[in-house]
Amino acid sequence: MYFGIVGEKIAVNMPTKAALLTCVAERLARKEGFALATVNLDHLVKLRTSQQFRSAYCAQDFVVADGHPIVWISRLAGQPVELMPGSDLILPLAQVAATQGVSIALIGSRPDALAGAKSYLEGEVPGLDVVLTIAPPMGFVPDSPEADALLAEVAASGAGLCFVAMGAPKQEILSAAGRRVAPHVGFASIGAGLDFFAGTQHRAPEWVRDFALEWLWRAVGNPRRLGMRYLRCIGILPGQLLNAVQQRLRSGDHTRRVHH
């Protein structure tokens, strides 16, 4: 499944959590880095207006579906993928790291939130070692000499996996830069996930998520910040649905040609 954005194809190339964790385990075992992004409608909106963000997304090794609309669109395209929000990937990825004796780093949010997330993760995942936490200052630019210095610090820490919780597009741009500055580190962009663990932000209740209404729960909680964002997301849906139908039709044509 891919999304056509201003001449670029943003592909969801990890259809299942099992496939993702297998690939991550293989990379960690070989001490090879990677960048992981979790695409959602808000990202697709931002990708339309930012060449820098598009370039960062094209540099991601793994892209998964974050949000029910992405899952529904993929089904319409005949290429179903699992729902994998970044927040739900943190513990499984940390468990893979701990199993292989790989230490981790945390970037983003505030120092108190990172300290809380470090405590939570080390308590939940036996053998996990969080060797570094970094909260970049206000005004941090993810493609700057300061960012390169931060990434070099991650590399020097010995961490093999780094969770980046800075929000889009900063986290994806920083992770893409990490492939250059710290090529032996895996960077996973996970949004507000660390704040949920620390208790500095609260996620929608599980029953709300089960009904695919987390977006509404968040919008009601912060209408001024999120109301216009979600309207823009709704605005791009018709085009993405058409793109999905076209992919399904092209796939059907290809299948018929192969059988003939």
mmCIF file of C-alpha atoms in Angstrom:
data_model
loop_
_atom_site.group_PDB
_atom_site.id
_atom_site.type_symbol
_atom_site.label_atom_id
_atom_site.label_comp_id
_atom_site.label_asym_id
_atom_site.label_seq_id
_atom_site.Cartn_x
_atom_site.Cartn_y
_atom_site.Cartn_z
ATOM 1 C CA MET A 1 0.000 0.000 0.000
ATOM 2 C CA TYR A 2 1.363 3.431 -0.902
ATOM 3 C CA PHE A 3 0.236 7.046 -0.805
ATOM 4 C CA GLY A 4 1.081 9.329 -3.703
ATOM 5 C CA ILE A 5 2.265 12.658 -2.298
ATOM 6 C CA VAL A 6 3.529 15.356 -4.692
ATOM 7 C CA GLY A 7 5.321 12.897 -6.935
ATOM 8 C CA GLU A 8 6.613 10.698 -4.084
ATOM 9 C CA LYS A 9 5.309 7.286 -3.082
ATOM 10 C CA ILE A 10 5.067 6.823 0.682
ATOM 11 C CA ALA A 11 4.697 3.068 1.121
ATOM 12 C CA VAL A 12 3.417 1.205 4.173
ATOM 13 C CA ASN A 13 6.004 -1.560 3.862
ATOM 14 C CA MET A 14 5.466 -3.398 7.159
ATOM 15 C CA PRO A 15 1.976 -4.936 7.007
ATOM 16 C CA THR A 16 2.048 -6.783 10.343
ATOM 17 C CA LYS A 17 3.549 -6.308 13.782
ATOM 18 C CA ALA A 18 5.122 -9.768 13.570
ATOM 19 C CA ALA A 19 6.916 -8.823 10.350
ATOM 20 C CA LEU A 20 8.134 -5.548 11.861
ATOM 21 C CA LEU A 21 9.484 -7.151 15.038
ATOM 22 C CA THR A 22 11.253 -9.831 13.003
ATOM 23 C CA CYS A 23 12.957 -7.209 10.833
ATOM 24 C CA VAL A 24 13.920 -5.108 13.851
ATOM 25 C CA ALA A 25 15.365 -8.165 15.624
ATOM 26 C CA GLU A 26 17.439 -8.975 12.544
ATOM 27 C CA ARG A 27 18.744 -5.411 12.313
ATOM 28 C CA LEU A 28 19.654 -5.294 15.997
ATOM 29 C CA ALA A 29 21.395 -8.672 15.798
ATOM 30 C CA ARG A 30 23.550 -7.383 12.925
ATOM 31 C CA LYS A 31 24.098 -4.025 14.685
ATOM 32 C CA GLU A 32 22.472 -2.275 11.749
ATOM 33 C CA GLY A 33 20.422 0.841 12.228
ATOM 34 C CA PHE A 34 17.028 1.761 10.841
ATOM 35 C CA ALA A 35 14.390 4.464 10.936
ATOM 36 C CA LEU A 36 10.764 3.635 11.702
ATOM 37 C CA ALA A 37 7.799 5.938 11.018
ATOM 38 C CA THR A 38 4.107 5.473 11.785
ATOM 39 C CA VAL A 39 2.065 7.131 9.049
ATOM 40 C CA ASN A 40 -1.354 8.660 9.751
ATOM 41 C CA LEU A 41 -3.646 11.194 8.085
ATOM 42 C CA ASP A 42 -2.019 14.135 9.862
ATOM 43 C CA HIS A 43 1.332 13.073 8.428
ATOM 44 C CA LEU A 44 -0.177 12.860 4.948
ATOM 45 C CA VAL A 45 -1.458 16.440 5.324
ATOM 46 C CA LYS A 46 1.972 17.680 6.441
ATOM 47 C CA LEU A 47 3.744 15.711 3.710
ATOM 48 C CA ARG A 48 1.815 17.613 1.041
ATOM 49 C CA THR A 49 3.359 20.933 2.056
ATOM 50 C CA SER A 50 6.876 20.018 3.221
ATOM 51 C CA GLN A 51 9.594 18.747 0.902
ATOM 52 C CA GLN A 52 11.843 18.248 3.928
ATOM 53 C CA PHE A 53 9.252 16.004 5.556
ATOM 54 C CA ARG A 54 8.793 14.028 2.328
ATOM 55 C CA SER A 55 12.546 13.510 2.053
ATOM 56 C CA ALA A 56 12.672 12.327 5.663
ATOM 57 C CA TYR A 57 9.826 9.869 5.046
ATOM 58 C CA CYS A 58 11.537 8.495 1.956
ATOM 59 C CA ALA A 59 14.590 7.811 4.148
ATOM 60 C CA GLN A 60 12.602 5.649 6.588
ATOM 61 C CA ASP A 61 13.377 1.933 6.429
ATOM 62 C CA PHE A 62 10.090 0.834 7.963
ATOM 63 C CA VAL A 63 6.674 2.510 7.689
ATOM 64 C CA VAL A 64 3.611 1.183 9.516
ATOM 65 C CA ALA A 65 -0.042 2.218 9.744
ATOM 66 C CA ASP A 66 -0.915 4.497 12.655
ATOM 67 C CA GLY A 67 -4.636 5.209 12.644
ATOM 68 C CA HIS A 68 -7.785 3.426 11.583
ATOM 69 C CA PRO A 69 -8.215 5.497 8.390
ATOM 70 C CA ILE A 70 -4.875 4.212 7.089
ATOM 71 C CA VAL A 71 -5.989 0.645 7.843
ATOM 72 C CA TRP A 72 -9.357 1.172 6.138
ATOM 73 C CA ILE A 73 -7.735 2.750 3.078
ATOM 74 C CA SER A 74 -5.297 -0.168 2.809
ATOM 75 C CA ARG A 75 -8.187 -2.642 2.870
ATOM 76 C CA LEU A 76 -9.932 -0.697 0.131
ATOM 77 C CA ALA A 77 -6.734 -0.940 -1.904
ATOM 78 C CA GLY A 78 -6.743 -4.717 -1.451
ATOM 79 C CA GLN A 79 -3.494 -4.555 0.538
ATOM 80 C CA PRO A 80 -4.548 -4.868 4.202
ATOM 81 C CA VAL A 81 -2.207 -3.827 6.988
ATOM 82 C CA GLU A 82 -2.396 -4.039 10.770
ATOM 83 C CA LEU A 83 -3.010 -1.012 12.982
ATOM 84 C CA MET A 84 0.283 -0.131 14.694
ATOM 85 C CA PRO A 85 0.235 3.155 16.622
ATOM 86 C CA GLY A 86 3.667 4.211 17.798
ATOM 87 C CA SER A 87 2.580 4.100 21.435
ATOM 88 C CA ASP A 88 1.672 0.428 21.061
ATOM 89 C CA LEU A 89 5.049 -0.452 19.569
ATOM 90 C CA ILE A 90 7.261 0.837 22.364
ATOM 91 C CA LEU A 91 6.995 -2.139 24.712
ATOM 92 C CA PRO A 92 7.295 -4.827 21.991
ATOM 93 C CA LEU A 93 10.337 -3.089 20.510
ATOM 94 C CA ALA A 94 11.870 -2.649 23.961
ATOM 95 C CA GLN A 95 11.330 -6.350 24.652
ATOM 96 C CA VAL A 96 13.142 -7.261 21.419
ATOM 97 C CA ALA A 97 16.031 -5.005 22.459
ATOM 98 C CA ALA A 98 16.215 -6.461 25.968
ATOM 99 C CA THR A 99 16.170 -10.026 24.640
ATOM 100 C CA GLN A 100 19.209 -9.224 22.502
ATOM 101 C CA GLY A 101 21.012 -7.291 25.228
ATOM 102 C CA VAL A 102 20.626 -4.021 23.320
ATOM 103 C CA SER A 103 20.408 -0.862 25.426
ATOM 104 C CA ILE A 104 18.123 2.010 24.469
ATOM 105 C CA ALA A 105 17.986 5.808 24.443
ATOM 106 C CA LEU A 106 15.023 8.163 24.785
ATOM 107 C CA ILE A 107 14.720 11.547 23.051
ATOM 108 C CA GLY A 108 12.019 14.152 23.438
ATOM 109 C CA SER A 109 9.479 15.694 25.757
ATOM 110 C CA ARG A 110 10.634 17.050 29.130
ATOM 111 C CA PRO A 111 13.307 15.682 31.489
ATOM 112 C CA ASP A 112 10.710 14.662 34.090
ATOM 113 C CA ALA A 113 8.647 12.810 31.490
ATOM 114 C CA LEU A 114 11.707 11.003 30.171
ATOM 115 C CA ALA A 115 12.715 10.028 33.706
ATOM 116 C CA GLY A 116 9.227 8.644 34.300
ATOM 117 C CA ALA A 117 9.284 6.746 31.003
ATOM 118 C CA LYS A 118 12.725 5.313 31.780
ATOM 119 C CA SER A 119 11.502 4.072 35.159
ATOM 120 C CA TYR A 120 8.364 2.568 33.640
ATOM 121 C CA LEU A 121 10.150 0.799 30.800
ATOM 122 C CA GLU A 122 12.871 -0.671 32.986
ATOM 123 C CA GLY A 123 10.202 -1.871 35.402
ATOM 124 C CA GLU A 124 8.041 -3.436 32.686
ATOM 125 C CA VAL A 125 10.759 -5.029 30.552
ATOM 126 C CA PRO A 126 13.141 -7.324 32.458
ATOM 127 C CA GLY A 127 16.756 -6.723 31.557
ATOM 128 C CA LEU A 128 16.126 -3.475 29.695
ATOM 129 C CA ASP A 129 18.788 -0.799 30.132
ATOM 130 C CA VAL A 130 17.930 2.821 29.290
ATOM 131 C CA VAL A 131 21.399 4.336 29.037
ATOM 132 C CA LEU A 132 20.524 7.841 27.834
ATOM 133 C CA THR A 133 17.654 10.330 27.998
ATOM 134 C CA ILE A 134 17.756 13.651 26.144
ATOM 135 C CA ALA A 135 15.142 16.423 26.195
ATOM 136 C CA PRO A 136 16.141 18.895 23.448
ATOM 137 C CA PRO A 137 15.656 22.582 24.297
ATOM 138 C CA MET A 138 12.830 24.733 22.990
ATOM 139 C CA GLY A 139 13.460 25.768 19.412
ATOM 140 C CA PHE A 140 15.454 22.625 18.649
ATOM 141 C CA VAL A 141 15.962 22.168 14.895
ATOM 142 C CA PRO A 142 16.223 18.523 13.808
ATOM 143 C CA ASP A 143 18.544 19.180 10.842
ATOM 144 C CA SER A 144 21.190 21.352 12.468
ATOM 145 C CA PRO A 145 24.711 20.979 13.916
ATOM 146 C CA GLU A 146 23.053 20.730 17.338
ATOM 147 C CA ALA A 147 20.972 17.814 16.094
ATOM 148 C CA ASP A 148 24.070 16.083 14.716
ATOM 149 C CA ALA A 149 25.775 16.535 18.099
ATOM 150 C CA LEU A 150 22.740 15.037 19.834
ATOM 151 C CA LEU A 151 22.758 12.042 17.476
ATOM 152 C CA ALA A 152 26.491 11.588 18.006
ATOM 153 C CA GLU A 153 25.796 11.460 21.749
ATOM 154 C CA VAL A 154 23.251 8.710 21.139
ATOM 155 C CA ALA A 155 25.814 6.765 19.105
ATOM 156 C CA ALA A 156 28.485 7.232 21.779
ATOM 157 C CA SER A 157 26.134 5.992 24.529
ATOM 158 C CA GLY A 158 26.186 2.479 23.101
ATOM 159 C CA ALA A 159 22.427 2.422 22.627
ATOM 160 C CA GLY A 160 21.257 0.264 19.738
ATOM 161 C CA LEU A 161 17.650 1.480 19.771
ATOM 162 C CA CYS A 162 16.402 5.030 20.259
ATOM 163 C CA PHE A 163 12.796 6.114 20.774
ATOM 164 C CA VAL A 164 12.148 9.607 19.411
ATOM 165 C CA ALA A 165 9.101 11.339 20.888
ATOM 166 C CA MET A 166 9.044 14.835 19.418
ATOM 167 C CA GLY A 167 5.973 14.863 17.182
ATOM 168 C CA ALA A 168 5.875 15.111 13.397
ATOM 169 C CA PRO A 169 7.765 16.241 11.443
ATOM 170 C CA LYS A 170 10.662 16.809 13.861
ATOM 171 C CA GLN A 171 10.965 13.199 14.975
ATOM 172 C CA GLU A 172 11.013 11.763 11.451
ATOM 173 C CA ILE A 173 13.526 14.368 10.245
ATOM 174 C CA LEU A 174 15.776 13.645 13.228
ATOM 175 C CA SER A 175 15.474 9.891 12.696
ATOM 176 C CA ALA A 176 16.390 10.270 9.028
ATOM 177 C CA ALA A 177 19.468 12.258 10.074
ATOM 178 C CA GLY A 178 20.256 9.485 12.527
ATOM 179 C CA ARG A 179 20.698 7.061 9.640
ATOM 180 C CA ARG A 180 23.643 9.234 8.583
ATOM 181 C CA VAL A 181 25.169 10.249 11.929
ATOM 182 C CA ALA A 182 24.469 7.066 13.933
ATOM 183 C CA PRO A 183 24.102 4.284 11.322
ATOM 184 C CA HIS A 184 24.286 1.495 13.922
ATOM 185 C CA VAL A 185 21.273 2.793 15.897
ATOM 186 C CA GLY A 186 17.625 2.044 15.190
ATOM 187 C CA PHE A 187 15.408 5.139 15.514
ATOM 188 C CA ALA A 188 11.684 4.700 16.170
ATOM 189 C CA SER A 189 9.418 7.762 15.964
ATOM 190 C CA ILE A 190 6.644 7.192 18.500
ATOM 191 C CA GLY A 191 4.871 10.516 19.111
ATOM 192 C CA ALA A 192 3.510 10.988 22.624
ATOM 193 C CA GLY A 193 4.099 7.403 23.712
ATOM 194 C CA LEU A 194 6.735 8.173 26.338
ATOM 195 C CA ASP A 195 4.502 10.817 27.903
ATOM 196 C CA PHE A 196 1.735 8.220 28.263
ATOM 197 C CA PHE A 197 4.108 5.943 30.182
ATOM 198 C CA ALA A 198 5.265 8.802 32.390
ATOM 199 C CA GLY A 199 1.698 9.947 33.053
ATOM 200 C CA THR A 200 2.345 13.481 31.785
ATOM 201 C CA GLN A 201 -0.264 12.917 29.052
ATOM 202 C CA HIS A 202 -3.272 10.638 29.109
ATOM 203 C CA ARG A 203 -4.315 8.404 26.248
ATOM 204 C CA ALA A 204 -7.923 7.720 25.331
ATOM 205 C CA PRO A 205 -9.497 4.805 27.245
ATOM 206 C CA GLU A 206 -9.183 1.425 25.572
ATOM 207 C CA TRP A 207 -12.900 1.210 24.778
ATOM 208 C CA VAL A 208 -12.678 4.532 22.917
ATOM 209 C CA ARG A 209 -9.760 3.175 20.861
ATOM 210 C CA ASP A 210 -11.665 -0.037 20.180
ATOM 211 C CA PHE A 211 -14.432 2.019 18.540
ATOM 212 C CA ALA A 212 -11.868 3.987 16.470
ATOM 213 C CA LEU A 213 -12.837 7.203 18.266
ATOM 214 C CA GLU A 214 -9.519 8.209 19.778
ATOM 215 C CA TRP A 215 -9.353 11.184 17.388
ATOM 216 C CA LEU A 216 -12.703 12.465 18.687
ATOM 217 C CA TRP A 217 -11.660 11.968 22.311
ATOM 218 C CA ARG A 218 -8.521 14.001 21.670
ATOM 219 C CA ALA A 219 -10.378 16.702 19.722
ATOM 220 C CA VAL A 220 -12.913 17.192 22.515
ATOM 221 C CA GLY A 221 -10.066 17.476 25.000
ATOM 222 C CA ASN A 222 -8.207 20.097 22.966
ATOM 223 C CA PRO A 223 -10.509 21.560 20.278
ATOM 224 C CA ARG A 224 -8.487 24.722 19.694
ATOM 225 C CA ARG A 225 -5.301 22.832 18.807
ATOM 226 C CA LEU A 226 -6.770 19.753 17.141
ATOM 227 C CA GLY A 227 -10.054 20.864 15.562
ATOM 228 C CA MET A 228 -8.538 22.393 12.421
ATOM 229 C CA ARG A 229 -5.990 19.565 12.174
ATOM 230 C CA TYR A 230 -8.727 16.956 11.962
ATOM 231 C CA LEU A 231 -10.706 19.022 9.447
ATOM 232 C CA ARG A 232 -7.641 19.055 7.192
ATOM 233 C CA CYS A 233 -7.322 15.287 7.649
ATOM 234 C CA ILE A 234 -10.955 14.802 6.604
ATOM 235 C CA GLY A 235 -10.322 17.044 3.600
ATOM 236 C CA ILE A 236 -7.708 14.723 2.080
ATOM 237 C CA LEU A 237 -9.765 11.549 2.548
ATOM 238 C CA PRO A 238 -11.613 11.625 -0.818
ATOM 239 C CA GLY A 239 -8.357 11.768 -2.755
ATOM 240 C CA GLN A 240 -6.799 8.992 -0.700
ATOM 241 C CA LEU A 241 -9.866 6.783 -1.123
ATOM 242 C CA LEU A 242 -9.700 7.305 -4.893
ATOM 243 C CA ASN A 243 -6.008 6.425 -4.840
ATOM 244 C CA ALA A 244 -6.835 3.204 -2.962
ATOM 245 C CA VAL A 245 -9.490 2.207 -5.502
ATOM 246 C CA GLN A 246 -7.039 2.865 -8.348
ATOM 247 C CA GLN A 247 -4.412 0.684 -6.680
ATOM 248 C CA ARG A 248 -6.941 -2.115 -6.261
ATOM 249 C CA LEU A 249 -7.978 -1.895 -9.920
ATOM 250 C CA ARG A 250 -4.357 -1.877 -11.113
ATOM 251 C CA SER A 251 -3.621 -4.882 -8.912
ATOM 252 C CA GLY A 252 -6.622 -6.709 -10.385
ATOM 253 C CA ASP A 253 -5.506 -5.917 -13.936
ATOM 254 C CA HIS A 254 -2.023 -7.217 -13.165
ATOM 255 C CA THR A 255 -3.406 -10.417 -11.662
ATOM 256 C CA ARG A 256 -5.576 -11.046 -14.705
ATOM 257 C CA ARG A 257 -2.612 -10.520 -17.051
ATOM 258 C CA VAL A 258 -0.473 -12.951 -15.042
ATOM 259 C CA HIS A 259 -3.161 -15.656 -15.141
ATOM 260 C CA HIS A 260 -3.618 -15.229 -18.868
#
